[in-house]
Short mmCIF file of C-alpha atoms and ligand atoms in Angstrom, two decimals:
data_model
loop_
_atom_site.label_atom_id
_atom_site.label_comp_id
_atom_site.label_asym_id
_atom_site.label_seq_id
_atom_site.Cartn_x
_atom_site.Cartn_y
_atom_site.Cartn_z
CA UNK A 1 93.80 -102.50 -229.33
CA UNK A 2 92.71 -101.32 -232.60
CA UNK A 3 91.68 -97.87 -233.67
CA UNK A 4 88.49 -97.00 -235.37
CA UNK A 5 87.45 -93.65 -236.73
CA UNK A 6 84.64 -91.55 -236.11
CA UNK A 7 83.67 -88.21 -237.50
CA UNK A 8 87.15 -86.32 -237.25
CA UNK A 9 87.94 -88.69 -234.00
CA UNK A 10 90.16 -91.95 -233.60
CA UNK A 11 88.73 -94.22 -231.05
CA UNK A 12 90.98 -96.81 -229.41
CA UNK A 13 88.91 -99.61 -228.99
CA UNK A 14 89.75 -103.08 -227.03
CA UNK A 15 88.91 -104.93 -223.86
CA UNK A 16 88.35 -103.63 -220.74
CA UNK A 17 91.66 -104.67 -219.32
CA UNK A 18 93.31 -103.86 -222.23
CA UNK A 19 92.17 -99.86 -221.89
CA UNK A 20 93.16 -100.21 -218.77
CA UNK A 21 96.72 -101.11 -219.20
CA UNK A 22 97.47 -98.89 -222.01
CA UNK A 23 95.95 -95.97 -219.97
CA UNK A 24 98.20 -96.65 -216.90
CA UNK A 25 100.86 -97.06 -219.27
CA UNK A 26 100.07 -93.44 -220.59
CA UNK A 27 100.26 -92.61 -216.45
CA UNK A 28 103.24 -94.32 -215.60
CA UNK A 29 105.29 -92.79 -217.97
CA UNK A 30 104.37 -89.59 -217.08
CA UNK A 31 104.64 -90.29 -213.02
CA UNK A 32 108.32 -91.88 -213.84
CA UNK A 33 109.83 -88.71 -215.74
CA UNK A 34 108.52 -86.01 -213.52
CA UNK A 35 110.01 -87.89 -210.82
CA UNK A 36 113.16 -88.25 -212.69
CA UNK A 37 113.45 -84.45 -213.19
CA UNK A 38 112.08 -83.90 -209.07
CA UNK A 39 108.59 -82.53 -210.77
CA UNK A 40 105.03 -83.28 -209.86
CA UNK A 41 102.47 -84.70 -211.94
CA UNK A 42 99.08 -83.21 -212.20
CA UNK A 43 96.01 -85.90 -212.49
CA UNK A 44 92.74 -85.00 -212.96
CA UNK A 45 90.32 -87.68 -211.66
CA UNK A 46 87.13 -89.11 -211.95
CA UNK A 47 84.27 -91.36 -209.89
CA UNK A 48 81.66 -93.33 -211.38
CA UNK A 49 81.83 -97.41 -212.21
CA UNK A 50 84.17 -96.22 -215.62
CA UNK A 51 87.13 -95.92 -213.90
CA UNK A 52 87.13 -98.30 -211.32
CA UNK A 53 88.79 -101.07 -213.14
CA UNK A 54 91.64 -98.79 -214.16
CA UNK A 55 91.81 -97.37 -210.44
CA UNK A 56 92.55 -100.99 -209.53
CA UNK A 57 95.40 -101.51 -211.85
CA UNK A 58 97.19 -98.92 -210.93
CA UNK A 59 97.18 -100.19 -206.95
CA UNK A 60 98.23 -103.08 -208.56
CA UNK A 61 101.03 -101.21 -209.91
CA UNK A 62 102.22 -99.38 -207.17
CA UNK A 63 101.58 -102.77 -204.72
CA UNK A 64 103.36 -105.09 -207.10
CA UNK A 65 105.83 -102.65 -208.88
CA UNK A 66 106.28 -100.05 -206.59
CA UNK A 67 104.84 -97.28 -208.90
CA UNK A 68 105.47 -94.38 -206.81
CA UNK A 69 102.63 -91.54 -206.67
CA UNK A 70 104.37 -89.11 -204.07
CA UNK A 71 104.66 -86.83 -206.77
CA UNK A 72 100.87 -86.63 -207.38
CA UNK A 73 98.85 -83.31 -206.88
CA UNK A 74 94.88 -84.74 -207.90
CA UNK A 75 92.01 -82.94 -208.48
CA UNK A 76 88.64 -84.58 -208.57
CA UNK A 77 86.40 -83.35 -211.55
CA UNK A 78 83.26 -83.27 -209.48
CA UNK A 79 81.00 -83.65 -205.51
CA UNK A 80 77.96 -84.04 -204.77
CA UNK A 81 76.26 -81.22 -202.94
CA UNK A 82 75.39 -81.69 -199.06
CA UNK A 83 76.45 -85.07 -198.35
CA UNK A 84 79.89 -84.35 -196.84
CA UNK A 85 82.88 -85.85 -196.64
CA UNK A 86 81.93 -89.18 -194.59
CA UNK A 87 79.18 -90.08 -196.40
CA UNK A 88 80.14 -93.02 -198.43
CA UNK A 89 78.16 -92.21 -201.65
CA UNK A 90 80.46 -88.76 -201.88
CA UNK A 91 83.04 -88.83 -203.80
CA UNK A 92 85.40 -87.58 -201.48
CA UNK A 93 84.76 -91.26 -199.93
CA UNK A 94 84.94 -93.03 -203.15
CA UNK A 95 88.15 -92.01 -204.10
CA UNK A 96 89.93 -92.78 -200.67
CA UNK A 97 88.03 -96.13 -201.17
CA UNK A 98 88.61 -97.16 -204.71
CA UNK A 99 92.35 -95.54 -205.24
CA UNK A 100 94.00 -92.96 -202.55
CA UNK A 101 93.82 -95.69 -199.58
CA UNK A 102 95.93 -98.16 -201.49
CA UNK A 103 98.98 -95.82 -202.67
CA UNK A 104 101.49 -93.28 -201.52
CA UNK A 105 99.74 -89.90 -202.58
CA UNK A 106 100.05 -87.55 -199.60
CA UNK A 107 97.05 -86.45 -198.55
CA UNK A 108 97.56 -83.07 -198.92
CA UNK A 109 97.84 -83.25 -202.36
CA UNK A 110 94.46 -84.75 -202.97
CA UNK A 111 91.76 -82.04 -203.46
CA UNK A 112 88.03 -83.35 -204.48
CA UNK A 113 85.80 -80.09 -204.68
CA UNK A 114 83.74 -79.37 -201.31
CA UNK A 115 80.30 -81.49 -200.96
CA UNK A 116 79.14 -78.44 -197.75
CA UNK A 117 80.26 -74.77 -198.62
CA UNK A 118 79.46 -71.84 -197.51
CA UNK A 119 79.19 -70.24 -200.34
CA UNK A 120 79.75 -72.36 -203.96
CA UNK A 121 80.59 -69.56 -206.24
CA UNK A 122 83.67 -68.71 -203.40
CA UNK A 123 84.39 -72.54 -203.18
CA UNK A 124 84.59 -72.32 -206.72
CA UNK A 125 86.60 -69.76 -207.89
CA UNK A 126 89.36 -71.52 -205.44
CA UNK A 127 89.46 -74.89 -206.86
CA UNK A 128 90.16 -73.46 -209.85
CA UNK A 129 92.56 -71.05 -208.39
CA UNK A 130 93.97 -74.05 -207.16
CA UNK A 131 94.70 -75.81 -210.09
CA UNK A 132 96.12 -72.89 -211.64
CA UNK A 133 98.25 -72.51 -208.40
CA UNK A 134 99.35 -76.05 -209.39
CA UNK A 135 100.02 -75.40 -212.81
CA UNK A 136 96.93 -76.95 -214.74
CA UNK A 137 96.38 -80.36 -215.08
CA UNK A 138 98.69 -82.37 -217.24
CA UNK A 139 96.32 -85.53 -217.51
CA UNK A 140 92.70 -85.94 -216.95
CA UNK A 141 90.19 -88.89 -216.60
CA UNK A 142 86.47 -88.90 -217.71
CA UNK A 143 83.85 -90.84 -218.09
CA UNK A 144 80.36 -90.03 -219.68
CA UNK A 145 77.18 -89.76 -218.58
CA UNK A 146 73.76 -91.14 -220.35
CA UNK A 147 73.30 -87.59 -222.08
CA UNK A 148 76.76 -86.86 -222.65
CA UNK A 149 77.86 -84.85 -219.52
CA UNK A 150 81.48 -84.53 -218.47
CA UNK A 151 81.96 -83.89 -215.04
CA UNK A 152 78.46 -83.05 -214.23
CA UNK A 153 78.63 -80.40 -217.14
CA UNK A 154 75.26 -81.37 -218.00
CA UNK A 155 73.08 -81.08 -221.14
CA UNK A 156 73.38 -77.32 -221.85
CA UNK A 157 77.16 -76.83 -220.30
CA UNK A 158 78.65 -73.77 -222.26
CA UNK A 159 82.15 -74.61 -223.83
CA UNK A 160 83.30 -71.26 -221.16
CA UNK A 161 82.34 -72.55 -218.45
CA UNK A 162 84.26 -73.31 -215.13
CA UNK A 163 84.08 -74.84 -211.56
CA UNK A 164 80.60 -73.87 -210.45
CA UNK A 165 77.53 -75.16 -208.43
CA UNK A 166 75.28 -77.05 -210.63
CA UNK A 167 71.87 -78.60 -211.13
CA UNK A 168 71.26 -82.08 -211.70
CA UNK A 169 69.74 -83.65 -214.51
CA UNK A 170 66.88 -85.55 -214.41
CA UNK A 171 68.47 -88.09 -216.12
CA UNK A 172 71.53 -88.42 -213.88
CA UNK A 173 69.57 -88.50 -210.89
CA UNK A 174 68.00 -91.45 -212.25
CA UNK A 175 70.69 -93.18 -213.05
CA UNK A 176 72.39 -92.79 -209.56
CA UNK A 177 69.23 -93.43 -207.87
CA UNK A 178 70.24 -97.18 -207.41
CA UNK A 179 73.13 -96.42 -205.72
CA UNK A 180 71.97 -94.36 -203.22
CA UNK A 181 68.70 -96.40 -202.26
CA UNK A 182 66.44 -94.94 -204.21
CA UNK A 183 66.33 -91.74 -206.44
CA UNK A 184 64.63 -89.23 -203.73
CA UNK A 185 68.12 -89.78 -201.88
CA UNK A 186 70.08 -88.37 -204.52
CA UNK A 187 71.41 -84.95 -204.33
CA UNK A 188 69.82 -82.46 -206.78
CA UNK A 189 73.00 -80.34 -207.00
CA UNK A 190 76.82 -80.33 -207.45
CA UNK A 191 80.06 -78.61 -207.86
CA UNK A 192 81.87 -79.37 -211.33
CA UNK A 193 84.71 -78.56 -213.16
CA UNK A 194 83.42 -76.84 -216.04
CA UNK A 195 83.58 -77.51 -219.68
CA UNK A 196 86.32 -74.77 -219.90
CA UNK A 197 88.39 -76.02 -217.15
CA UNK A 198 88.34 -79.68 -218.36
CA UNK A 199 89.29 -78.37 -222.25
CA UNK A 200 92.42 -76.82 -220.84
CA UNK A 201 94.42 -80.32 -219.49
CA UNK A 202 97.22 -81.16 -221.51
CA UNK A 203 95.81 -84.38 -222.28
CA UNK A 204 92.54 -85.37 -221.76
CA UNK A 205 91.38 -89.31 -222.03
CA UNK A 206 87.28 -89.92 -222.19
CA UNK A 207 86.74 -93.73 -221.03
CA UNK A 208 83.44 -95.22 -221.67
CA UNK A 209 82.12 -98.66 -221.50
CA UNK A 210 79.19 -100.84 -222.38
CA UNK A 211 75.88 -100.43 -224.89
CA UNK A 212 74.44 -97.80 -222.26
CA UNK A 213 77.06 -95.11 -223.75
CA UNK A 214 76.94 -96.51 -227.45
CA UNK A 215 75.01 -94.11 -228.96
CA UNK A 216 75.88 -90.94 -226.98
CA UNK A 217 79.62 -92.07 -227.87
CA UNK A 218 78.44 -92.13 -231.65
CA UNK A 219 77.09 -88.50 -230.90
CA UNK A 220 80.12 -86.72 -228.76
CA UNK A 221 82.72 -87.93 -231.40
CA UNK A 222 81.02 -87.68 -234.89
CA UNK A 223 78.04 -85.44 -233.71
CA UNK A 224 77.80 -81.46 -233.75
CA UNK A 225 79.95 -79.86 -231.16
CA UNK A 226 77.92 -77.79 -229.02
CA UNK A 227 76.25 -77.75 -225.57
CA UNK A 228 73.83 -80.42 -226.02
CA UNK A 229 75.97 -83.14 -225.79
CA UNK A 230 79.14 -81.39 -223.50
CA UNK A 231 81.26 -84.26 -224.54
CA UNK A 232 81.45 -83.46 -228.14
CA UNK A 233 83.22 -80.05 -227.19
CA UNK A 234 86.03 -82.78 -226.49
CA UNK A 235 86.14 -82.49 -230.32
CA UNK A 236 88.27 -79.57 -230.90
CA UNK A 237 90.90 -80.58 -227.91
CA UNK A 238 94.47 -81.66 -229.73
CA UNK A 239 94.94 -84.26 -227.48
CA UNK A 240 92.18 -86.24 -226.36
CA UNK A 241 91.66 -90.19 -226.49
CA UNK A 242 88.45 -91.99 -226.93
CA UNK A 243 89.06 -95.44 -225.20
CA UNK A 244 85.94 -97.51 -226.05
CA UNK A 245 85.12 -101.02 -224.98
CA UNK A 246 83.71 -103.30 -227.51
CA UNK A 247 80.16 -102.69 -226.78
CA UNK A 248 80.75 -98.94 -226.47
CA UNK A 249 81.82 -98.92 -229.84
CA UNK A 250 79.65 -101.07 -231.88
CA UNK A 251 77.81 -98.70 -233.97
C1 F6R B 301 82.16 -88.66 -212.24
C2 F6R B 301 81.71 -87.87 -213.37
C3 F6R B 301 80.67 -88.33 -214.32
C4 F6R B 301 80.82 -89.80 -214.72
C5 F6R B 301 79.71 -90.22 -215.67
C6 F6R B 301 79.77 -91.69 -216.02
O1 F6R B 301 83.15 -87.98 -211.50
O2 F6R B 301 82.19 -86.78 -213.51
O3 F6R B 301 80.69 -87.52 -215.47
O4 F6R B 301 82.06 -90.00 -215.31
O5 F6R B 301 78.46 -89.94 -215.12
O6 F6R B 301 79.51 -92.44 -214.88
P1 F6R B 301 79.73 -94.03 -214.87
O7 F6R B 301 81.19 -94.24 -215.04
O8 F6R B 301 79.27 -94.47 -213.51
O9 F6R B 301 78.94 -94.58 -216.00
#
């Protein structure tokens, strides 16, 4: 993998599978020594096609290895609002599908915010009391969306801001719209980790693959930091990592 800079950021950039290994690496290693010292490890997770590739080494890992992820506590960056849990488009049912099926994390350690609340602002304010309850997250995944959200911190996301019922974008609706059948299917609202809650992992590791996210790559990494793109607040974190496939990164 070689790195590339950009603006003030280093960009790891390589092949898909390559990212992928080297990022489970980064996981391993951290699963393996808390559960030398009897700790748990704090993951914070994404959906989306980004990850899925990564997801699927690391059930290869724990099938073929026997990486161990009893010592996980996960929390999910992001739900959809009003599908619930069953429905398979929520993320609740992604991430059973495409990772916590296929290893050992206890279920009761798996939190993915609430798709039916009654209240959001309530639901809110205790996922995040939950993750400080858990200690903060020590490593967290993210992809990017088409106008540079994180989580569904969308254009306009203040750097302050935490886990909170959102509005869509226009764009993001659009881009799900194939997925769910058509774009009048897609929710028009969410609950999100906010900017603020996502800056204060320990580590923090933006994935992002294919020409799609080339040029609002280009503009979260070397462009102002500020609301309109949320990813660029990623900026000013000490210890993010850009991990860019080939086409992401061809500027
Ligand atoms: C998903 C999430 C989103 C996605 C982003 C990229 O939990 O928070 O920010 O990471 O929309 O989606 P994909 O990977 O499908 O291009």
């Amino acid at each position: 993998m070689k790195k590339i800079q950009i603006g003030s950021q280093t960009a790891h950039v390589g092949e898909g599978e390559e990212i992928c290994r080297v990022l489970a690496d980064e996981v391993e290693a951290l699963l393996k020594a808390r559960a030398a010292e009897g700790k748990m490890v704090v993951l914070g997770l994404a959906t989306g096609s980004t990850p899925l590739p990564f997801y699927e080494e690391l059930i290869r890992r724990h099938r073929e290895e026997g990486l161990s992820f009893a010592n996980v506590r996960s929390f999910n960056l992001d739900e959809y609002e009003g599908l619930g849990r069953e429905h398979e488009r929520s993320y609740w049912a992604e991430m059973w599908k495409n990772l916590f099926d296929h290893v050992d994390v206890k279920p009761e350690n798996v939190s993915v915010p609430p798709s039916i609340s009654e209240d959001a602002d309530v639901a809110s304010a205790e996922y995040e009391a939950a993750i400080a309850e858990a200690g903060g997250i020590d490593w967290q995944l993210l992809g990017i969306g088409g106008e540079g959200h994180i989580g569904f911190n969308e254009k306009g996301s203040p750097v302050e801001s935490r886990t909170r019922r959102v509005t869509l974008a226009r764009k993001t609706i659009v881009d799900a719209g194939p997925s769910f059948g058509g774009e009048e299917n897609v929710p028009t609202h969410a609950i999100t980790m906010g900017v603020g809650t996502i800056l204060e992992a320990r580590r923090v590791v933006l994935m992002a693959r294919g020409a799609s996210k080339r040029e609002v790559v280009r503009r979260a990494m070397s462009g102002e930091v500020g609301p309109e793109v949320p990813a660029s607040f990623l900026q000013n974190h000490g210890n993010v990592g850009w991990f860019l496939d080939h086409d992401a990164a061809e500027f």
